[in-house]
Amino acid sequence: MSWNATPLSHGPVPLWFQIAERLRAAIAAGTFSAGDVLPSEAELHAAFGVSRTTARASLERLRQEGLISRHAGRGSILLKPKVEQPANQLASFSEDMSRRGLRASYATASAAPAPLTSEAAEALGLAQGAEAFCIHRLLQADGEPMGLSVSWLAPEVLATSAPPTVADLDAGSLYAWLARHCGARITGGHEYIEAAGADAATARSLGVARNAPILVARRRSWGPDGRPVEYAVMRYRADRYRFSVDLARA
């Protein structure tokens, strides 16, 4: 059924809420696709006989939910859906995308030993100035840039194996490679997530404007014996990625 096929109900549910529900359902049904312009305030007024204020409120709700962006002169543009990552689950990027029906791919900028940053040294329990194998990768979903990852591997993880090559890293999951070649299975971790603005280099890599909002996740992961395996800093596009967490009242 079309979003405007039936009149609104004049009852306890606010009209603006009903319109937002209609449009949300139409988006879920595929009536509108990413990049499409949703009905304007004037079109909503003509369809339902509501005031411009009511029509505006319904579109503003969709904007607040991250479904659309609103621009003067361009209207309300449907955004691509965000990828949602449960904050209480530790998974590789490849596993995370696969669960959502998206194809993960990687573009490795570098993979070589390098001096640790102070935060990476502390996370891996190593001395300041020590070296570890460092990997810089672009994370993509269905070919679209989604995030940037900088990973530091604990030296003991690579004690019995040559480090991964750029071809290895471009081919798939780092976690899968570590398990297959090093016997290093990641079983737990701790992650901090914060908001930031994209610097010039990050903006270029992710295809966003400079200072555009991004999510920065800093993760320390470990194996079954509790020893650190990896310290990683991931920078995600905030317009395409979000974290969710289930809460329980104490």
PDB file of C-alpha atoms in Angstrom:
ATOM      1  CA  MET A   1       0.000   0.000   0.000  1.00  0.00           C
ATOM      2  CA  SER A   2       1.266   3.463  -0.889  1.00  0.00           C
ATOM      3  CA  TRP A   3       2.367   5.757   1.940  1.00  0.00           C
ATOM      4  CA  ASN A   4      -0.455   8.199   1.081  1.00  0.00           C
ATOM      5  CA  ALA A   5      -3.175   5.709   0.073  1.00  0.00           C
ATOM      6  CA  THR A   6      -5.307   6.134   3.208  1.00  0.00           C
ATOM      7  CA  PRO A   7      -6.093   9.166   5.384  1.00  0.00           C
ATOM      8  CA  LEU A   8      -4.555   9.700   8.786  1.00  0.00           C
ATOM      9  CA  SER A   9      -6.404   8.730  11.953  1.00  0.00           C
ATOM     10  CA  HIS A  10      -7.654  11.591  14.112  1.00  0.00           C
ATOM     11  CA  GLY A  11      -7.086   9.961  17.484  1.00  0.00           C
ATOM     12  CA  PRO A  12      -4.548   9.930  20.299  1.00  0.00           C
ATOM     13  CA  VAL A  13      -1.540   9.339  18.005  1.00  0.00           C
ATOM     14  CA  PRO A  14      -0.115  12.672  16.789  1.00  0.00           C
ATOM     15  CA  LEU A  15      -0.472  13.316  13.064  1.00  0.00           C
ATOM     16  CA  TRP A  16       3.239  14.047  12.633  1.00  0.00           C
ATOM     17  CA  PHE A  17       4.054  10.677  14.214  1.00  0.00           C
ATOM     18  CA  GLN A  18       1.660   8.866  11.860  1.00  0.00           C
ATOM     19  CA  ILE A  19       3.254  10.516   8.823  1.00  0.00           C
ATOM     20  CA  ALA A  20       6.747   9.599  10.029  1.00  0.00           C
ATOM     21  CA  GLU A  21       5.570   5.996  10.489  1.00  0.00           C
ATOM     22  CA  ARG A  22       4.124   5.941   6.953  1.00  0.00           C
ATOM     23  CA  LEU A  23       7.359   7.215   5.446  1.00  0.00           C
ATOM     24  CA  ARG A  24       9.484   4.887   7.584  1.00  0.00           C
ATOM     25  CA  ALA A  25       7.423   1.905   6.418  1.00  0.00           C
ATOM     26  CA  ALA A  26       7.715   3.023   2.784  1.00  0.00           C
ATOM     27  CA  ILE A  27      11.515   3.230   3.176  1.00  0.00           C
ATOM     28  CA  ALA A  28      11.621  -0.280   4.678  1.00  0.00           C
ATOM     29  CA  ALA A  29       9.450  -1.591   1.833  1.00  0.00           C
ATOM     30  CA  GLY A  30      11.794  -0.168  -0.805  1.00  0.00           C
ATOM     31  CA  THR A  31       9.436   2.519  -2.085  1.00  0.00           C
ATOM     32  CA  PHE A  32      12.305   4.976  -1.669  1.00  0.00           C
ATOM     33  CA  SER A  33      15.977   4.218  -2.268  1.00  0.00           C
ATOM     34  CA  ALA A  34      19.106   5.868  -0.925  1.00  0.00           C
ATOM     35  CA  GLY A  35      19.566   9.230  -2.613  1.00  0.00           C
ATOM     36  CA  ASP A  36      15.851   9.682  -3.348  1.00  0.00           C
ATOM     37  CA  VAL A  37      14.067  12.862  -2.305  1.00  0.00           C
ATOM     38  CA  LEU A  38      11.208  12.190   0.102  1.00  0.00           C
ATOM     39  CA  PRO A  39       7.885  14.053  -0.166  1.00  0.00           C
ATOM     40  CA  SER A  40       8.246  17.714   0.711  1.00  0.00           C
ATOM     41  CA  GLU A  41       6.322  19.586   3.391  1.00  0.00           C
ATOM     42  CA  ALA A  42       4.038  20.932   0.668  1.00  0.00           C
ATOM     43  CA  GLU A  43       3.405  17.421  -0.714  1.00  0.00           C
ATOM     44  CA  LEU A  44       2.635  16.088   2.775  1.00  0.00           C
ATOM     45  CA  HIS A  45       0.239  18.997   3.292  1.00  0.00           C
ATOM     46  CA  ALA A  46      -1.504  18.203  -0.008  1.00  0.00           C
ATOM     47  CA  ALA A  47      -1.688  14.463   0.748  1.00  0.00           C
ATOM     48  CA  PHE A  48      -2.997  14.665   4.313  1.00  0.00           C
ATOM     49  CA  GLY A  49      -4.288  18.196   4.790  1.00  0.00           C
ATOM     50  CA  VAL A  50      -1.908  18.810   7.703  1.00  0.00           C
ATOM     51  CA  SER A  51      -0.163  22.072   8.499  1.00  0.00           C
ATOM     52  CA  ARG A  52       3.378  22.755   7.308  1.00  0.00           C
ATOM     53  CA  THR A  53       4.445  22.632  10.960  1.00  0.00           C
ATOM     54  CA  THR A  54       3.088  19.086  11.314  1.00  0.00           C
ATOM     55  CA  ALA A  55       4.691  17.997   8.038  1.00  0.00           C
ATOM     56  CA  ARG A  56       7.997  19.527   9.103  1.00  0.00           C
ATOM     57  CA  ALA A  57       7.859  17.720  12.443  1.00  0.00           C
ATOM     58  CA  SER A  58       7.433  14.340  10.737  1.00  0.00           C
ATOM     59  CA  LEU A  59      10.456  14.896   8.495  1.00  0.00           C
ATOM     60  CA  GLU A  60      12.484  16.226  11.406  1.00  0.00           C
ATOM     61  CA  ARG A  61      11.833  12.975  13.286  1.00  0.00           C
ATOM     62  CA  LEU A  62      13.279  10.984  10.377  1.00  0.00           C
ATOM     63  CA  ARG A  63      16.291  13.294  10.326  1.00  0.00           C
ATOM     64  CA  GLN A  64      16.848  12.779  14.051  1.00  0.00           C
ATOM     65  CA  GLU A  65      16.750   9.022  13.501  1.00  0.00           C
ATOM     66  CA  GLY A  66      19.512   9.312  10.898  1.00  0.00           C
ATOM     67  CA  LEU A  67      17.306   8.198   8.004  1.00  0.00           C
ATOM     68  CA  ILE A  68      17.388  11.418   5.994  1.00  0.00           C
ATOM     69  CA  SER A  69      19.359  14.607   5.600  1.00  0.00           C
ATOM     70  CA  ARG A  70      17.575  17.901   5.010  1.00  0.00           C
ATOM     71  CA  HIS A  71      19.033  20.690   2.892  1.00  0.00           C
ATOM     72  CA  ALA A  72      17.502  23.995   1.862  1.00  0.00           C
ATOM     73  CA  GLY A  73      16.721  23.881  -1.831  1.00  0.00           C
ATOM     74  CA  ARG A  74      17.327  20.110  -2.091  1.00  0.00           C
ATOM     75  CA  GLY A  75      14.681  18.660   0.181  1.00  0.00           C
ATOM     76  CA  SER A  76      14.833  15.578   2.392  1.00  0.00           C
ATOM     77  CA  ILE A  77      17.351  13.052   1.015  1.00  0.00           C
ATOM     78  CA  LEU A  78      17.172   9.399   2.033  1.00  0.00           C
ATOM     79  CA  LEU A  79      20.562   8.264   3.393  1.00  0.00           C
ATOM     80  CA  LYS A  80      22.152   4.870   2.991  1.00  0.00           C
ATOM     81  CA  PRO A  81      21.370   2.641   5.978  1.00  0.00           C
ATOM     82  CA  LYS A  82      23.926   2.585   8.781  1.00  0.00           C
ATOM     83  CA  VAL A  83      25.804  -0.560   9.652  1.00  0.00           C
ATOM     84  CA  GLU A  84      25.099  -1.382  13.286  1.00  0.00           C
ATOM     85  CA  GLN A  85      27.724  -3.076  15.448  1.00  0.00           C
ATOM     86  CA  PRO A  86      26.717  -4.451  18.875  1.00  0.00           C
ATOM     87  CA  ALA A  87      29.177  -2.828  21.265  1.00  0.00           C
ATOM     88  CA  ASN A  88      29.265  -5.929  23.465  1.00  0.00           C
ATOM     89  CA  GLN A  89      30.381  -8.301  20.677  1.00  0.00           C
ATOM     90  CA  LEU A  90      33.968  -8.662  19.492  1.00  0.00           C
ATOM     91  CA  ALA A  91      34.107  -9.567  15.810  1.00  0.00           C
ATOM     92  CA  SER A  92      36.348  -8.914  12.856  1.00  0.00           C
ATOM     93  CA  PHE A  93      35.179  -6.390  10.274  1.00  0.00           C
ATOM     94  CA  SER A  94      34.680  -9.243   7.803  1.00  0.00           C
ATOM     95  CA  GLU A  95      32.474 -11.185  10.242  1.00  0.00           C
ATOM     96  CA  ASP A  96      30.516  -8.055  11.086  1.00  0.00           C
ATOM     97  CA  MET A  97      29.778  -7.216   7.441  1.00  0.00           C
ATOM     98  CA  SER A  98      28.940 -10.822   6.547  1.00  0.00           C
ATOM     99  CA  ARG A  99      26.253 -10.939   9.247  1.00  0.00           C
ATOM    100  CA  ARG A 100      24.602  -7.955   7.580  1.00  0.00           C
ATOM    101  CA  GLY A 101      24.723  -9.326   4.060  1.00  0.00           C
ATOM    102  CA  LEU A 102      27.491  -6.935   2.983  1.00  0.00           C
ATOM    103  CA  ARG A 103      30.731  -7.836   1.221  1.00  0.00           C
ATOM    104  CA  ALA A 104      33.800  -6.774   3.180  1.00  0.00           C
ATOM    105  CA  SER A 105      36.964  -5.825   1.313  1.00  0.00           C
ATOM    106  CA  TYR A 106      40.258  -4.229   2.250  1.00  0.00           C
ATOM    107  CA  ALA A 107      42.875  -1.938   0.764  1.00  0.00           C
ATOM    108  CA  THR A 108      46.131  -2.223   2.703  1.00  0.00           C
ATOM    109  CA  ALA A 109      48.253   0.930   2.668  1.00  0.00           C
ATOM    110  CA  SER A 110      51.188  -0.548   4.627  1.00  0.00           C
ATOM    111  CA  ALA A 111      52.201  -3.628   6.612  1.00  0.00           C
ATOM    112  CA  ALA A 112      55.633  -3.473   8.223  1.00  0.00           C
ATOM    113  CA  PRO A 113      57.460  -3.215  11.572  1.00  0.00           C
ATOM    114  CA  ALA A 114      57.293   0.294  13.026  1.00  0.00           C
ATOM    115  CA  PRO A 115      57.923   2.039  16.369  1.00  0.00           C
ATOM    116  CA  LEU A 116      54.945   1.762  18.674  1.00  0.00           C
ATOM    117  CA  THR A 117      52.950   4.797  19.666  1.00  0.00           C
ATOM    118  CA  SER A 118      52.836   5.380  23.415  1.00  0.00           C
ATOM    119  CA  GLU A 119      49.225   4.151  23.673  1.00  0.00           C
ATOM    120  CA  ALA A 120      49.957   1.036  21.597  1.00  0.00           C
ATOM    121  CA  ALA A 121      53.026   0.234  23.732  1.00  0.00           C
ATOM    122  CA  GLU A 122      51.007   0.536  26.921  1.00  0.00           C
ATOM    123  CA  ALA A 123      48.161  -1.598  25.528  1.00  0.00           C
ATOM    124  CA  LEU A 124      50.538  -4.387  24.457  1.00  0.00           C
ATOM    125  CA  GLY A 125      52.667  -4.187  27.600  1.00  0.00           C
ATOM    126  CA  LEU A 126      55.819  -3.205  25.712  1.00  0.00           C
ATOM    127  CA  ALA A 127      58.510  -0.628  26.358  1.00  0.00           C
ATOM    128  CA  GLN A 128      58.321   2.853  24.891  1.00  0.00           C
ATOM    129  CA  GLY A 129      60.192   2.947  21.584  1.00  0.00           C
ATOM    130  CA  ALA A 130      59.830  -0.781  20.933  1.00  0.00           C
ATOM    131  CA  GLU A 131      58.801  -1.988  17.474  1.00  0.00           C
ATOM    132  CA  ALA A 132      55.843  -4.136  16.445  1.00  0.00           C
ATOM    133  CA  PHE A 133      54.227  -5.148  13.185  1.00  0.00           C
ATOM    134  CA  CYS A 134      51.827  -2.377  12.142  1.00  0.00           C
ATOM    135  CA  ILE A 135      49.040  -2.615   9.571  1.00  0.00           C
ATOM    136  CA  HIS A 136      47.183   0.317   7.960  1.00  0.00           C
ATOM    137  CA  ARG A 137      44.028  -0.687   6.060  1.00  0.00           C
ATOM    138  CA  LEU A 138      40.973   0.862   4.474  1.00  0.00           C
ATOM    139  CA  LEU A 139      37.815  -1.075   5.407  1.00  0.00           C
ATOM    140  CA  GLN A 140      35.111  -1.252   2.740  1.00  0.00           C
ATOM    141  CA  ALA A 141      31.564  -2.605   2.594  1.00  0.00           C
ATOM    142  CA  ASP A 142      30.211  -3.418  -0.872  1.00  0.00           C
ATOM    143  CA  GLY A 143      33.087  -1.378  -2.260  1.00  0.00           C
ATOM    144  CA  GLU A 144      32.303   1.761  -0.272  1.00  0.00           C
ATOM    145  CA  PRO A 145      34.811   3.167   2.267  1.00  0.00           C
ATOM    146  CA  MET A 146      33.533   2.461   5.768  1.00  0.00           C
ATOM    147  CA  GLY A 147      36.516   2.917   8.048  1.00  0.00           C
ATOM    148  CA  LEU A 148      40.264   3.059   8.554  1.00  0.00           C
ATOM    149  CA  SER A 149      42.148   0.631  10.764  1.00  0.00           C
ATOM    150  CA  VAL A 150      45.618   0.802  12.302  1.00  0.00           C
ATOM    151  CA  SER A 151      46.541  -2.504  13.986  1.00  0.00           C
ATOM    152  CA  TRP A 152      49.610  -3.323  16.091  1.00  0.00           C
ATOM    153  CA  LEU A 153      50.364  -7.016  16.625  1.00  0.00           C
ATOM    154  CA  ALA A 154      52.092  -8.228  19.778  1.00  0.00           C
ATOM    155  CA  PRO A 155      55.594  -9.480  18.733  1.00  0.00           C
ATOM    156  CA  GLU A 156      55.109 -12.893  20.330  1.00  0.00           C
ATOM    157  CA  VAL A 157      52.112 -13.532  18.087  1.00  0.00           C
ATOM    158  CA  LEU A 158      54.418 -13.601  15.047  1.00  0.00           C
ATOM    159  CA  ALA A 159      57.213 -15.513  16.800  1.00  0.00           C
ATOM    160  CA  THR A 160      56.601 -18.700  14.786  1.00  0.00           C
ATOM    161  CA  SER A 161      55.292 -17.247  11.523  1.00  0.00           C
ATOM    162  CA  ALA A 162      56.255 -14.708   8.901  1.00  0.00           C
ATOM    163  CA  PRO A 163      54.015 -11.634   9.112  1.00  0.00           C
ATOM    164  CA  PRO A 164      51.078 -11.256   6.741  1.00  0.00           C
ATOM    165  CA  THR A 165      51.765  -9.704   3.359  1.00  0.00           C
ATOM    166  CA  VAL A 166      49.737  -6.928   1.772  1.00  0.00           C
ATOM    167  CA  ALA A 167      48.172  -9.580  -0.485  1.00  0.00           C
ATOM    168  CA  ASP A 168      47.194 -11.656   2.575  1.00  0.00           C
ATOM    169  CA  LEU A 169      45.595  -8.647   4.244  1.00  0.00           C
ATOM    170  CA  ASP A 170      43.757  -7.516   1.126  1.00  0.00           C
ATOM    171  CA  ALA A 171      42.354 -11.037   0.740  1.00  0.00           C
ATOM    172  CA  GLY A 172      40.395 -11.219   3.981  1.00  0.00           C
ATOM    173  CA  SER A 173      40.092 -11.064   7.751  1.00  0.00           C
ATOM    174  CA  LEU A 174      43.201 -10.406   9.842  1.00  0.00           C
ATOM    175  CA  TYR A 175      41.678 -12.394  12.718  1.00  0.00           C
ATOM    176  CA  ALA A 176      41.189 -15.403  10.429  1.00  0.00           C
ATOM    177  CA  TRP A 177      44.791 -15.117   9.187  1.00  0.00           C
ATOM    178  CA  LEU A 178      46.134 -14.967  12.768  1.00  0.00           C
ATOM    179  CA  ALA A 179      44.165 -18.063  13.754  1.00  0.00           C
ATOM    180  CA  ARG A 180      45.198 -20.001  10.645  1.00  0.00           C
ATOM    181  CA  HIS A 181      48.901 -19.120  10.502  1.00  0.00           C
ATOM    182  CA  CYS A 182      49.815 -18.279  14.095  1.00  0.00           C
ATOM    183  CA  GLY A 183      47.315 -20.225  16.149  1.00  0.00           C
ATOM    184  CA  ALA A 184      46.377 -16.891  17.745  1.00  0.00           C
ATOM    185  CA  ARG A 185      42.677 -16.958  18.597  1.00  0.00           C
ATOM    186  CA  ILE A 186      41.181 -13.739  19.906  1.00  0.00           C
ATOM    187  CA  THR A 187      38.708 -14.500  22.692  1.00  0.00           C
ATOM    188  CA  GLY A 188      38.153 -11.138  24.367  1.00  0.00           C
ATOM    189  CA  GLY A 189      38.918  -7.478  24.349  1.00  0.00           C
ATOM    190  CA  HIS A 190      38.173  -4.020  25.670  1.00  0.00           C
ATOM    191  CA  GLU A 191      37.160  -1.091  23.515  1.00  0.00           C
ATOM    192  CA  TYR A 192      36.741   2.654  23.960  1.00  0.00           C
ATOM    193  CA  ILE A 193      34.515   4.533  21.507  1.00  0.00           C
ATOM    194  CA  GLU A 194      34.441   8.303  21.111  1.00  0.00           C
ATOM    195  CA  ALA A 195      33.406  10.951  18.618  1.00  0.00           C
ATOM    196  CA  ALA A 196      35.876  13.016  16.603  1.00  0.00           C
ATOM    197  CA  GLY A 197      36.180  15.122  13.472  1.00  0.00           C
ATOM    198  CA  ALA A 198      37.892  13.739  10.374  1.00  0.00           C
ATOM    199  CA  ASP A 199      41.330  15.212   9.730  1.00  0.00           C
ATOM    200  CA  ALA A 200      42.402  15.886   6.139  1.00  0.00           C
ATOM    201  CA  ALA A 201      43.968  12.456   5.528  1.00  0.00           C
ATOM    202  CA  THR A 202      41.057  10.558   7.087  1.00  0.00           C
ATOM    203  CA  ALA A 203      38.529  12.634   5.138  1.00  0.00           C
ATOM    204  CA  ARG A 204      40.278  11.851   1.840  1.00  0.00           C
ATOM    205  CA  SER A 205      40.407   8.116   2.560  1.00  0.00           C
ATOM    206  CA  LEU A 206      36.793   7.847   3.691  1.00  0.00           C
ATOM    207  CA  GLY A 207      35.337  10.195   1.083  1.00  0.00           C
ATOM    208  CA  VAL A 208      33.864  12.639   3.599  1.00  0.00           C
ATOM    209  CA  ALA A 209      34.321  16.340   4.242  1.00  0.00           C
ATOM    210  CA  ARG A 210      37.116  17.521   6.493  1.00  0.00           C
ATOM    211  CA  ASN A 211      35.897  17.705  10.126  1.00  0.00           C
ATOM    212  CA  ALA A 212      32.943  15.450   9.274  1.00  0.00           C
ATOM    213  CA  PRO A 213      31.875  13.407  12.327  1.00  0.00           C
ATOM    214  CA  ILE A 214      33.578  10.042  12.732  1.00  0.00           C
ATOM    215  CA  LEU A 215      33.571   7.359  15.414  1.00  0.00           C
ATOM    216  CA  VAL A 216      36.945   6.335  16.835  1.00  0.00           C
ATOM    217  CA  ALA A 217      37.199   2.898  18.456  1.00  0.00           C
ATOM    218  CA  ARG A 218      40.354   1.898  20.353  1.00  0.00           C
ATOM    219  CA  ARG A 219      40.494  -1.843  20.989  1.00  0.00           C
ATOM    220  CA  ARG A 220      42.870  -4.026  22.967  1.00  0.00           C
ATOM    221  CA  SER A 221      42.254  -7.721  22.301  1.00  0.00           C
ATOM    222  CA  TRP A 222      43.672 -10.851  23.902  1.00  0.00           C
ATOM    223  CA  GLY A 223      43.766 -14.621  23.545  1.00  0.00           C
ATOM    224  CA  PRO A 224      42.630 -17.498  25.794  1.00  0.00           C
ATOM    225  CA  ASP A 225      45.658 -17.018  28.105  1.00  0.00           C
ATOM    226  CA  GLY A 226      44.881 -13.329  28.599  1.00  0.00           C
ATOM    227  CA  ARG A 227      47.986 -12.160  26.749  1.00  0.00           C
ATOM    228  CA  PRO A 228      47.527  -9.246  24.339  1.00  0.00           C
ATOM    229  CA  VAL A 229      47.262 -10.090  20.655  1.00  0.00           C
ATOM    230  CA  GLU A 230      46.399  -6.790  18.988  1.00  0.00           C
ATOM    231  CA  TYR A 231      45.900  -3.115  19.674  1.00  0.00           C
ATOM    232  CA  ALA A 232      43.830  -1.375  17.019  1.00  0.00           C
ATOM    233  CA  VAL A 233      42.489   2.095  16.341  1.00  0.00           C
ATOM    234  CA  MET A 234      39.518   2.179  13.960  1.00  0.00           C
ATOM    235  CA  ARG A 235      37.999   5.325  12.493  1.00  0.00           C
ATOM    236  CA  TYR A 236      34.484   4.826  11.120  1.00  0.00           C
ATOM    237  CA  ARG A 237      32.222   7.097   9.097  1.00  0.00           C
ATOM    238  CA  ALA A 238      29.534   8.259  11.512  1.00  0.00           C
ATOM    239  CA  ASP A 239      27.030   8.548   8.655  1.00  0.00           C
ATOM    240  CA  ARG A 240      27.386   4.832   7.851  1.00  0.00           C
ATOM    241  CA  TYR A 241      28.285   3.159  11.143  1.00  0.00           C
ATOM    242  CA  ARG A 242      26.863   3.077  14.624  1.00  0.00           C
ATOM    243  CA  PHE A 243      27.266   1.009  17.776  1.00  0.00           C
ATOM    244  CA  SER A 244      24.446  -0.459  19.834  1.00  0.00           C
ATOM    245  CA  VAL A 245      24.438  -1.943  23.325  1.00  0.00           C
ATOM    246  CA  ASP A 246      21.831  -3.801  25.367  1.00  0.00           C
ATOM    247  CA  LEU A 247      21.332  -2.303  28.824  1.00  0.00           C
ATOM    248  CA  ALA A 248      20.040  -3.804  32.053  1.00  0.00           C
ATOM    249  CA  ARG A 249      18.869  -1.806  35.033  1.00  0.00           C
ATOM    250  CA  ALA A 250      21.086  -2.481  38.043  1.00  0.00           C
TER     251      ALA A 250
END
